XYZ file of N, CA and C in Angstrom:
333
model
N 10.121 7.682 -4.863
C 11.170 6.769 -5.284
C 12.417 7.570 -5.616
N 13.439 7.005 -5.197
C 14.441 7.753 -5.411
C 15.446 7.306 -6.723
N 16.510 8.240 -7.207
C 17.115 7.796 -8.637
C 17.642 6.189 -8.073
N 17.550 5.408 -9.118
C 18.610 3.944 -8.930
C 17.888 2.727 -8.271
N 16.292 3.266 -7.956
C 15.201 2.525 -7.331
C 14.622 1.731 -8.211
N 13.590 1.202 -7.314
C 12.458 -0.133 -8.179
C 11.345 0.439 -6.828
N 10.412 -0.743 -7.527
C 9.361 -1.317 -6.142
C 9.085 -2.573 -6.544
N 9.401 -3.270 -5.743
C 8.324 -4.682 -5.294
C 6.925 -4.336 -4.894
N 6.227 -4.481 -5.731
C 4.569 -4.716 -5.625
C 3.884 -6.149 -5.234
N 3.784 -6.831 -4.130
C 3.720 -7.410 -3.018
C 2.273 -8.213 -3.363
N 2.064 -9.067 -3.840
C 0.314 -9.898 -3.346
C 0.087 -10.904 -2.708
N -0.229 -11.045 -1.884
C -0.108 -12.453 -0.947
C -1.908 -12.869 -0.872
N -1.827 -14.096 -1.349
C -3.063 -14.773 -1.710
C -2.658 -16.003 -0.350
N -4.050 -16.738 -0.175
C -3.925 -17.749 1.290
C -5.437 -18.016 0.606
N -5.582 -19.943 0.434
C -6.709 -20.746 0.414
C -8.015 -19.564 0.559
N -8.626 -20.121 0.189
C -10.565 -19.887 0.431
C -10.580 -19.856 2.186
N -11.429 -19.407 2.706
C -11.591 -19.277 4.326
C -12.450 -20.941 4.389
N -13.156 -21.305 3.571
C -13.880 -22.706 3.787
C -12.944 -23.881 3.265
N -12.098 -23.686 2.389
C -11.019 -24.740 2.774
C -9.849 -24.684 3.268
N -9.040 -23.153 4.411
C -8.245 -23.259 5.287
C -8.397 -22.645 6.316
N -9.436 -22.958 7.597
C -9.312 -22.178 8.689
C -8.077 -22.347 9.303
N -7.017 -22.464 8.769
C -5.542 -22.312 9.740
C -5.114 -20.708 9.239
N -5.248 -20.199 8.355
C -4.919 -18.753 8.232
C -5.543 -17.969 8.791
N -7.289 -18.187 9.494
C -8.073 -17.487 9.970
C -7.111 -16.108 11.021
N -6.204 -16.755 11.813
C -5.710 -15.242 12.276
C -3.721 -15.480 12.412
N -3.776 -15.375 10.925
C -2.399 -15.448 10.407
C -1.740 -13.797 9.571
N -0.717 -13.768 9.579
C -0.383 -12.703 8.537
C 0.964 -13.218 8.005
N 1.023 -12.539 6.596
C 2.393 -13.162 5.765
C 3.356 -11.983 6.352
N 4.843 -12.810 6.407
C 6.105 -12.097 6.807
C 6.591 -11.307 5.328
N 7.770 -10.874 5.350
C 7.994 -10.698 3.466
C 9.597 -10.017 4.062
N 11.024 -10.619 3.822
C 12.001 -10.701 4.082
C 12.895 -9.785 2.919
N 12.968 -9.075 2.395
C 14.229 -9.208 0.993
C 15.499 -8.924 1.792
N 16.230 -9.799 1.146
C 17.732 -9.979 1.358
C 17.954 -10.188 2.879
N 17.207 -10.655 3.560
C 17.280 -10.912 4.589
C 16.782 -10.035 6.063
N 16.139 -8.597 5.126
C 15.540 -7.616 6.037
C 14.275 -7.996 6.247
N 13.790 -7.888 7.226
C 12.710 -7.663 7.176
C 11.385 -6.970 6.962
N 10.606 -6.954 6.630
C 9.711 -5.910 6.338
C 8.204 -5.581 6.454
N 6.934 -4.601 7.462
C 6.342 -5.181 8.171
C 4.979 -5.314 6.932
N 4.631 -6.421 7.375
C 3.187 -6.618 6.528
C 1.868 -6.949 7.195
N 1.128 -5.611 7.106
C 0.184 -5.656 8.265
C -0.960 -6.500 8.033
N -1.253 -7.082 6.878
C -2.338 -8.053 6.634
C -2.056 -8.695 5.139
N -3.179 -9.326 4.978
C -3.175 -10.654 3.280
C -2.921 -9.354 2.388
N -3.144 -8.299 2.431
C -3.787 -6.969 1.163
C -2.417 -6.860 0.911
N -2.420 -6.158 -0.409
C -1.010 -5.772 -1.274
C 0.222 -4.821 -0.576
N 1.238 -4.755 -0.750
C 1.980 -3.992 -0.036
C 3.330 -4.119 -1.109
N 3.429 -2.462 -1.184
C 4.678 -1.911 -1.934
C 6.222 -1.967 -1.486
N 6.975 -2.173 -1.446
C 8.601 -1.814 -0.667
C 9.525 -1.266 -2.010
N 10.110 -0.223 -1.329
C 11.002 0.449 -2.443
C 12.085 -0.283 -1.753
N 12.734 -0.572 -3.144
C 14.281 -1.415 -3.020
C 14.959 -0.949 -4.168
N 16.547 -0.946 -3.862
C 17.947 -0.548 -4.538
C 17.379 -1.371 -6.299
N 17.532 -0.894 -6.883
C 17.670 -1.883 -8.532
C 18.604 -2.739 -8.216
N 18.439 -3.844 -9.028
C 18.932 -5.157 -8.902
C 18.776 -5.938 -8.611
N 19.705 -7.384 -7.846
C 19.148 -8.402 -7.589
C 18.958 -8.264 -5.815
N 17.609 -9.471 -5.878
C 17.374 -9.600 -4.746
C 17.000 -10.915 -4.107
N 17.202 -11.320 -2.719
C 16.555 -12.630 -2.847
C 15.029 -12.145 -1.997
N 14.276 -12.676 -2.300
C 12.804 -12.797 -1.774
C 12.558 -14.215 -0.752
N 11.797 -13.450 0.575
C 11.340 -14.734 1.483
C 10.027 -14.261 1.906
N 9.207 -15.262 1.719
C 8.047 -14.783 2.267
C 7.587 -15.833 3.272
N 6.805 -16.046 4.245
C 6.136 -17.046 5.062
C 4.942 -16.514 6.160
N 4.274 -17.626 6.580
C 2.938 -16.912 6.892
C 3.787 -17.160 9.203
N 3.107 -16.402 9.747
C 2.842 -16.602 11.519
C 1.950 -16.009 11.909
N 1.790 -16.309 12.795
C 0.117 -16.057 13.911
C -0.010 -14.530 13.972
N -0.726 -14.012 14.013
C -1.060 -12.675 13.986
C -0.450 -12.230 15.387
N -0.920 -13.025 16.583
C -0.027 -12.376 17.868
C 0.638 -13.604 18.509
N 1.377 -13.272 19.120
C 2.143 -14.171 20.108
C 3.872 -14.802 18.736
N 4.262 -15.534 19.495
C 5.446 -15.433 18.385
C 5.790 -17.002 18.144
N 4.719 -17.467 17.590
C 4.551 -18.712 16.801
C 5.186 -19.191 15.640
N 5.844 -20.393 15.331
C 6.343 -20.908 14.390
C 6.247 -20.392 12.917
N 7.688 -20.065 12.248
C 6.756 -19.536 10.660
C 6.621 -21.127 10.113
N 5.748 -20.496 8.899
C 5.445 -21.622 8.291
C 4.590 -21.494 6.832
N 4.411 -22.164 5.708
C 4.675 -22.267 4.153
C 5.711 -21.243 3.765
N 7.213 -20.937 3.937
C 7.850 -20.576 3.247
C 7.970 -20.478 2.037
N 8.433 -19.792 1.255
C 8.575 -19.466 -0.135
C 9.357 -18.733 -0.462
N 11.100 -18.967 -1.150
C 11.929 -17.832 -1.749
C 11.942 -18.174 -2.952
N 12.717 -16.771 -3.545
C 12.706 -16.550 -5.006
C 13.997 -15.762 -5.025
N 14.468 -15.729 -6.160
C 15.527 -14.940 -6.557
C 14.812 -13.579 -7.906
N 14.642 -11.887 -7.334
C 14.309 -11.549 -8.502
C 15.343 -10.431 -8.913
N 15.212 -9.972 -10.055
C 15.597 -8.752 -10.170
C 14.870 -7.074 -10.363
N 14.771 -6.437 -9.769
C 14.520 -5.197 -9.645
C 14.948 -4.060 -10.662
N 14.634 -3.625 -11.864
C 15.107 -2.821 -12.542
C 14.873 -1.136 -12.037
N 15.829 -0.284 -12.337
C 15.762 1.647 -12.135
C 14.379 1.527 -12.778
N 13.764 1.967 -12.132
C 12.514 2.882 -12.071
C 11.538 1.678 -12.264
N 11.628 0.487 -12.142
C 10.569 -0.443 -12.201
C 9.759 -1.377 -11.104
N 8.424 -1.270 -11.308
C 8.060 -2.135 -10.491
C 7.954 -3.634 -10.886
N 7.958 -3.998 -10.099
C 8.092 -5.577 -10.029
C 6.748 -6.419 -9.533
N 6.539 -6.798 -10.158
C 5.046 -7.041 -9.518
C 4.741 -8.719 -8.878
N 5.038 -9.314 -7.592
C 5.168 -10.791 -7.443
C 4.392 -10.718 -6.725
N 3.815 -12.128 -6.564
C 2.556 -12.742 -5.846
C 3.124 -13.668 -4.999
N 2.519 -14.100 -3.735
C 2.701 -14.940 -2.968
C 1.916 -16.020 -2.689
N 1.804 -17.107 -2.865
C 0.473 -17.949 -2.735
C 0.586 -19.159 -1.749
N -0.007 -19.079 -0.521
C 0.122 -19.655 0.610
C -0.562 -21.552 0.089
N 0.178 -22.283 0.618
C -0.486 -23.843 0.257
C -1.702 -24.231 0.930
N -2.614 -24.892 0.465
C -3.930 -25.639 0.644
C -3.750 -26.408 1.944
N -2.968 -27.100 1.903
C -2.316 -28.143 2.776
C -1.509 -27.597 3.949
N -1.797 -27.774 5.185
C -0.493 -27.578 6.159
C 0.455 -28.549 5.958
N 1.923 -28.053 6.236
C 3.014 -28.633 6.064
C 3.551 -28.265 4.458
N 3.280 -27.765 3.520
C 3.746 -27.251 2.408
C 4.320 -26.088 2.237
N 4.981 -26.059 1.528
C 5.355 -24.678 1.301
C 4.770 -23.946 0.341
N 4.637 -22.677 0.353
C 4.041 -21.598 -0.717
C 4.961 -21.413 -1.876
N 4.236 -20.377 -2.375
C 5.160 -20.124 -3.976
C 5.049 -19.165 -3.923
N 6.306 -18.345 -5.159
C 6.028 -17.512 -5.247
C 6.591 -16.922 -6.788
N 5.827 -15.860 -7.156
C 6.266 -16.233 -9.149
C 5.979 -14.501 -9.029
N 6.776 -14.171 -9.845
C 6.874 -12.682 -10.783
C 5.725 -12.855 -11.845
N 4.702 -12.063 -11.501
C 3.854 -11.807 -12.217
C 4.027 -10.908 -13.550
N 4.571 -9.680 -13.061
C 4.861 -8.611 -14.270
C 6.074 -7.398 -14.072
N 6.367 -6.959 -14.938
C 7.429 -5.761 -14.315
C 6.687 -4.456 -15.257
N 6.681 -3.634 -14.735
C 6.350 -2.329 -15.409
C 7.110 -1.114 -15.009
N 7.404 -0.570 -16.167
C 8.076 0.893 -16.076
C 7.121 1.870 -14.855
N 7.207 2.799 -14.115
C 6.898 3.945 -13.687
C 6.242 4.338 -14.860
N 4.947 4.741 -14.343
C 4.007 5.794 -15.792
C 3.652 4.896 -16.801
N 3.795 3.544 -17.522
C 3.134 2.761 -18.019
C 1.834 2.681 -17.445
């Protein structure tokens, strides 16, 4: 991490496999400020970003081929020097909904 940094600490949660086989071969996108950024499966994923504000987009598409996104979810967070940020992503039960997404925790580096 470099001086004037953060991290976004990344969790993307998606239904039970017995009440949504539509995620069966899906992966979540994860956007800040409009970049993109690659997320190779559901499991946690870190991104170092500038301190400050940011906007957050997350949404789920098909693992291959270049299919519709879909449960979107933004947020507005802020990123503090030397902190991680810790947000979750939580994909909807329902097709046609959108996801959420909430700041779980922020922690200093070395806490």
């Amino acid at each position: 991490m470099s001086l004037g940094q953060g991290v976004l600490r990344m969790t993307f949660t998606r239904p039970s496999w017995a009440v949504a086989r539509s995620y069966k071969d899906t992966v979540p996108i994860l956007a800040v400020d409009g970049v993109r950024h690659s997320v190779a499966s559901w499991g946690p994923e870190a991104v170092a970003v500038p301190a400050g504000p940011h906007r957050l987009r997350v949404a789920v598409v098909p693992r291959v081929g270049s299919g519709k996104e879909y449960a979107p979810a933004e947020a507005a967070v802020t990123v503090g020097v030397g902190t991680q940020l810790f947000v979750e992503y939580r994909a909807p039960r329902l097709p046609g909904q959108d996801g959420k997404l909430r700041i779980v925790s922020a922690k200093a580096f070395g806490d």
